[in-house]
CSV table of C-alpha atoms in Angstrom, one decimal:
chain,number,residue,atom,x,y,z
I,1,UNK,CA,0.0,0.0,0.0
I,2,UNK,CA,1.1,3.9,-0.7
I,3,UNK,CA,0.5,7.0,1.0
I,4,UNK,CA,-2.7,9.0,0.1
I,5,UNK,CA,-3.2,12.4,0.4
I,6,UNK,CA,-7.4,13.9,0.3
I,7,UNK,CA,-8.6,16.9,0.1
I,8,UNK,CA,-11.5,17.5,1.2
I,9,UNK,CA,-14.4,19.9,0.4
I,10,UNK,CA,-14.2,22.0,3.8
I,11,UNK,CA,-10.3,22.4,3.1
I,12,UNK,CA,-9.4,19.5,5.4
I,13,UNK,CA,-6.4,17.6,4.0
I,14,UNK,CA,-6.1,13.6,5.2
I,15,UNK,CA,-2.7,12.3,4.3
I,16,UNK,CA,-3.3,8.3,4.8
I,17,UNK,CA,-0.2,6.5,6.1
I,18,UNK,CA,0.9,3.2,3.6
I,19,UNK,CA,-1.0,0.3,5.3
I,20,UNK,CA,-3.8,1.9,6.8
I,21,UNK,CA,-6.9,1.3,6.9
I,22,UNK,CA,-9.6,4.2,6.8
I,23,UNK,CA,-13.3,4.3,6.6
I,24,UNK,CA,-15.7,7.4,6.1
I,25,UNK,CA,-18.9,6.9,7.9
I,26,UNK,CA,-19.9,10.7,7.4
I,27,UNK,CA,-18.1,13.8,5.4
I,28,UNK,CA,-21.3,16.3,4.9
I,29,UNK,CA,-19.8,20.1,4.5
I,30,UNK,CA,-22.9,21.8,3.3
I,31,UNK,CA,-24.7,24.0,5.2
I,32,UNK,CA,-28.4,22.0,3.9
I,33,UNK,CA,-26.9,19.0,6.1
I,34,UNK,CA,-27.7,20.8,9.4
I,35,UNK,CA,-27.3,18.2,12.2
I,36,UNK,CA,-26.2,16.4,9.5
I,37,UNK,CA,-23.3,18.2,8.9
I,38,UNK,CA,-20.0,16.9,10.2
I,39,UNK,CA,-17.6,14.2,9.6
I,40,UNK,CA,-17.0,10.5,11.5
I,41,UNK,CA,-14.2,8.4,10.2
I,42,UNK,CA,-13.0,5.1,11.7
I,43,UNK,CA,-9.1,4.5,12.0
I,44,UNK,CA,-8.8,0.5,11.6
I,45,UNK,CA,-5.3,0.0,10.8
I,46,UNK,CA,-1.8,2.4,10.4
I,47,UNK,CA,-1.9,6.3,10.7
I,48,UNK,CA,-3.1,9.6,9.5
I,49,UNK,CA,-2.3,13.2,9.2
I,50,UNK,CA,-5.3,15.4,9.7
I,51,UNK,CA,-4.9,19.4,9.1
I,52,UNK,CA,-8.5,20.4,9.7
I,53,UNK,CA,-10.7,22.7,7.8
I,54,UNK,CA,-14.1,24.2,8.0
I,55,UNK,CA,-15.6,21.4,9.9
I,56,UNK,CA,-13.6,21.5,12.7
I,57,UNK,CA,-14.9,24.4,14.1
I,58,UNK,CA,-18.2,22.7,15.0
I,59,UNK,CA,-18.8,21.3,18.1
I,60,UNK,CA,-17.5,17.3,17.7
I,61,UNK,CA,-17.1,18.6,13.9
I,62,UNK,CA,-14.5,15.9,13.1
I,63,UNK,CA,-14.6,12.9,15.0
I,64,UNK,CA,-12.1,10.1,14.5
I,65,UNK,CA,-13.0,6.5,16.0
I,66,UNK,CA,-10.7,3.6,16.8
I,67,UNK,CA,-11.0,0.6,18.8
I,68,UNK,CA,-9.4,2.2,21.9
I,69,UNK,CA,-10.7,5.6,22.1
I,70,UNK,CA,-12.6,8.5,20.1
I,71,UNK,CA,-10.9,11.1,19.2
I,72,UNK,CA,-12.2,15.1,18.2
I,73,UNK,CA,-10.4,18.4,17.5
I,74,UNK,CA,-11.7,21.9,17.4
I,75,UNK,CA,-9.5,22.7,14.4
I,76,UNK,CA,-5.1,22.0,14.0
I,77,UNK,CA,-3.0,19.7,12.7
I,78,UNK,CA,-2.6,15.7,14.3
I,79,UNK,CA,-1.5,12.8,13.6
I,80,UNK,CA,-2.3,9.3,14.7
I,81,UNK,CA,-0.6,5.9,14.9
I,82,UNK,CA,-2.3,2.2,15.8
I,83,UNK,CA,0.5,0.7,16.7
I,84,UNK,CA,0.5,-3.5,17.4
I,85,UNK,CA,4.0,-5.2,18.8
I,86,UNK,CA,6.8,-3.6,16.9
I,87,UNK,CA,5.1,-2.0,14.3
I,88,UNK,CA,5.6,1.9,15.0
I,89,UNK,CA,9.7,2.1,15.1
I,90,UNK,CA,10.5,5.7,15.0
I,91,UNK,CA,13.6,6.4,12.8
I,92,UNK,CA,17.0,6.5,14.4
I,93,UNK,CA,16.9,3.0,15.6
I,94,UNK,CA,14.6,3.9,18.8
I,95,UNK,CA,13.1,0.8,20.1
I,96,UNK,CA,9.3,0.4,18.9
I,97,UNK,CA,6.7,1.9,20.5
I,98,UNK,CA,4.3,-0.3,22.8
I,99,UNK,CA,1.3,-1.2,21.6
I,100,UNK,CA,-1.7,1.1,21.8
I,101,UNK,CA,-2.9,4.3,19.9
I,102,UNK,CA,-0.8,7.0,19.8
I,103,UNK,CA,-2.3,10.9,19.1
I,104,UNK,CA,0.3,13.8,18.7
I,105,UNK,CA,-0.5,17.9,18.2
I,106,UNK,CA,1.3,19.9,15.6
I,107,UNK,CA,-1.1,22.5,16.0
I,108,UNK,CA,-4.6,23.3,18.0
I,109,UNK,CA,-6.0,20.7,20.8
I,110,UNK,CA,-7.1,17.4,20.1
I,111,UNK,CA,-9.6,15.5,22.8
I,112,UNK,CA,-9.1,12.0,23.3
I,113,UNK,CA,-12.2,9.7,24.9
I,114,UNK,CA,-12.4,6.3,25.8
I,115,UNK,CA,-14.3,4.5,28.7
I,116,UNK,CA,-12.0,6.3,31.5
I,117,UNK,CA,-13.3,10.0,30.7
I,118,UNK,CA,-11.8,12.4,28.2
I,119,UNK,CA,-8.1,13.9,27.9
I,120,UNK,CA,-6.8,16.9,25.9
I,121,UNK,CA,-3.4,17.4,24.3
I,122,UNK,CA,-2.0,20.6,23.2
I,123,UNK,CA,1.2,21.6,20.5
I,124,UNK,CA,3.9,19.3,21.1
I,125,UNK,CA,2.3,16.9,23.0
I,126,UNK,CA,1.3,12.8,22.5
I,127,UNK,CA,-1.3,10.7,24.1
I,128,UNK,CA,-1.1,7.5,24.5
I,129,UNK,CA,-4.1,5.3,24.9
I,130,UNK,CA,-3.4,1.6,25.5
I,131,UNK,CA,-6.7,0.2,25.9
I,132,UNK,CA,-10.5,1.3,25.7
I,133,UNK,CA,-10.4,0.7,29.6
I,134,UNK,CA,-7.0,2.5,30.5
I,135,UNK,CA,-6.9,6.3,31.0
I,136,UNK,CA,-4.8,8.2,27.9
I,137,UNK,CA,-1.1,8.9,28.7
I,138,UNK,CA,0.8,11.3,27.8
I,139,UNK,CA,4.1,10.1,25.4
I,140,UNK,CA,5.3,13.6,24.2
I,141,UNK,CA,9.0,11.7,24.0
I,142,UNK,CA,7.2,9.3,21.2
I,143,UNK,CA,6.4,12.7,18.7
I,144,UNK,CA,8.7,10.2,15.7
I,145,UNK,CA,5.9,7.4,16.6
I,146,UNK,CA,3.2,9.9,15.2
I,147,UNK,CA,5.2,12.6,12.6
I,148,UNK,CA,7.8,11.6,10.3
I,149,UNK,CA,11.1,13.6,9.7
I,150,UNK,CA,10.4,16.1,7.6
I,151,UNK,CA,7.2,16.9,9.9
I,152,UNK,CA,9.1,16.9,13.1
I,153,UNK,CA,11.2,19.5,11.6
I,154,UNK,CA,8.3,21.4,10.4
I,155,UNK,CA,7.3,21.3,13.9
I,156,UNK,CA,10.0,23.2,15.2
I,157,UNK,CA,9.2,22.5,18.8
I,158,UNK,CA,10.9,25.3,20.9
I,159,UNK,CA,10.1,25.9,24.5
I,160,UNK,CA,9.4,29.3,25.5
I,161,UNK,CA,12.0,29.6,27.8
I,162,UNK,CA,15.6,28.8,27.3
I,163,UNK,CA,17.1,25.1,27.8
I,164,UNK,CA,20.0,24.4,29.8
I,165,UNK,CA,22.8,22.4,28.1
I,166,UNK,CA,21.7,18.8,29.4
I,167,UNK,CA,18.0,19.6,28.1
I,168,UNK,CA,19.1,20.8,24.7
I,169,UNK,CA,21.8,18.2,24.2
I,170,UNK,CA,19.4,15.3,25.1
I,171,UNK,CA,16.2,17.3,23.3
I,172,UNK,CA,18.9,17.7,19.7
I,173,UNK,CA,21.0,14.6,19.4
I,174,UNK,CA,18.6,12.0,21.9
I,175,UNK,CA,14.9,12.6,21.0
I,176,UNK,CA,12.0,14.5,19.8
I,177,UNK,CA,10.4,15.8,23.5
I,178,UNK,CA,9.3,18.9,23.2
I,179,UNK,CA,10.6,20.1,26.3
I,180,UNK,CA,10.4,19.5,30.4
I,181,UNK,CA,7.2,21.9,30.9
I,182,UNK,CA,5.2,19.7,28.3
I,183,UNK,CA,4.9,17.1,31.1
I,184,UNK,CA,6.8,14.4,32.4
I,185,UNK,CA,7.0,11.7,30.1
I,186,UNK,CA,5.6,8.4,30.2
I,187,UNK,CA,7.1,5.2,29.8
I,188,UNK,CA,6.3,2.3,27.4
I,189,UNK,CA,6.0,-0.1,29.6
I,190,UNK,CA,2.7,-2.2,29.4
C-alpha cells in the first residue's frame, strides 16, 4: 500500500499513512446538512495526518474512531498511529513503541475519549491510549511514533523559555520531546 493524500471539500487535507486502513462513515460540508453536517471516520489499521478545515470548528465537527478511544479536535493539525507489537519504530533505531494508539499535536487541541473519561493534548504533546479501559497517557517523548522527519522538523518544537545544556543536548542529538514543561513523560511499559 502507498500513502494518500485527500482533500476534502471544507479544506481539510487527510494524508493516509501506507498500510492503513480508513473508513468514512460521514463527510457532509454543506450547510443544507444541518445536524447532519459533520464528519465521522474510523481509523482500523496504520496512521493519519489530519490538518483540519471548515468542519472542525463545530462542536465534535470531526470525530475520528478507533477501537481504543474517540478522538475530536476543534481545528489544528494531528496525527495518529495504531500501533501492534513492533510495528511503530521511530527512525533512528529507537526501540518500537508499545502497543496502543498513539495521538500527537502539531497544532490546536485534540480530545481524546475512551471508557475512563476524556483527555486533551496541546502543540507538542502525544497521548497514548493503551486500551479502551486504561486512562490516555501522555508520550510527548514518542512525537517520531506519530510525525515523520520532515514533519518533526516542520514542527519546530521550541520551549518558550531557554534550555539548559543537558535539556538541549538530550532534546537535539537524543529525542524529539518537546521540552520538560510539556509534562513528564511516560514510559512504554505495558
Amino acid at each position: 500500500d502507498e500513502p494518500l493524500s485527500l482533500v476534502m471539500q471544507d479544506g481539510a487535507v487527510i494524508r493516509v499513512r501506507a498500510n492503513s486502513r480508513l473508513m468514512f462513515e460521514k463527510y457532509r460540508t454543506d450547510a443544507e446538512a444541518g445536524s447532519e453536517r459533520g464528519g465521522v471516520m474510523t481509523l482500523s489499521a496504520g496512521g493519519l495526518r489530519l490538518t483540519t478545515g471548515d468542519l472542525a470548528e463545530l462542536r465534535n465537527g470531526v470525530l475520528i474512531n478507533t477501537a481504543v478511544a474517540t478522538l475530536s479536535t476543534t481545528g489544528g493539525d494531528l496525527a495518529l498511529a495504531l500501533c501492534d507489537d513492533g510495528a511503530c519504530t521511530p527512525p533512528g533505531g529507537s526501540k518500537p513503541a508499545a502497543p496502543g494508539l498513539y495521538a500527537g499535536v502539531a497544532l490546536g487541541e485534540l480530545s481524546v475519549s475512551n471508557n475512563t473519561g476524556t483527555a486533551t493534548a496541546t502543540r507538542g504533546e502525544v497521548l497514548r491510549v493503551r486500551n479502551a479501559d486504561l486512562a490516555p497517557q501522555v508520550a510527548s517523548d514518542r512525537l517520531a511514533v506519530v510525525f515523520d522527519t520532515n514533519e518533526l522538523l516542520a514542527l519546530d518544537l521550541q520551549p518558550d523559555e531557554p534550555l539548559d545544556f543537558f535539556a538541549w543536548f538530550r532534546q537535539r542529538f537524543f529525542s524529539f520531546a518537546p521540552s520538560p514543561s510539556a509534562g513528564a513523560p511516560q514510559t512504554d511499559d505495558p
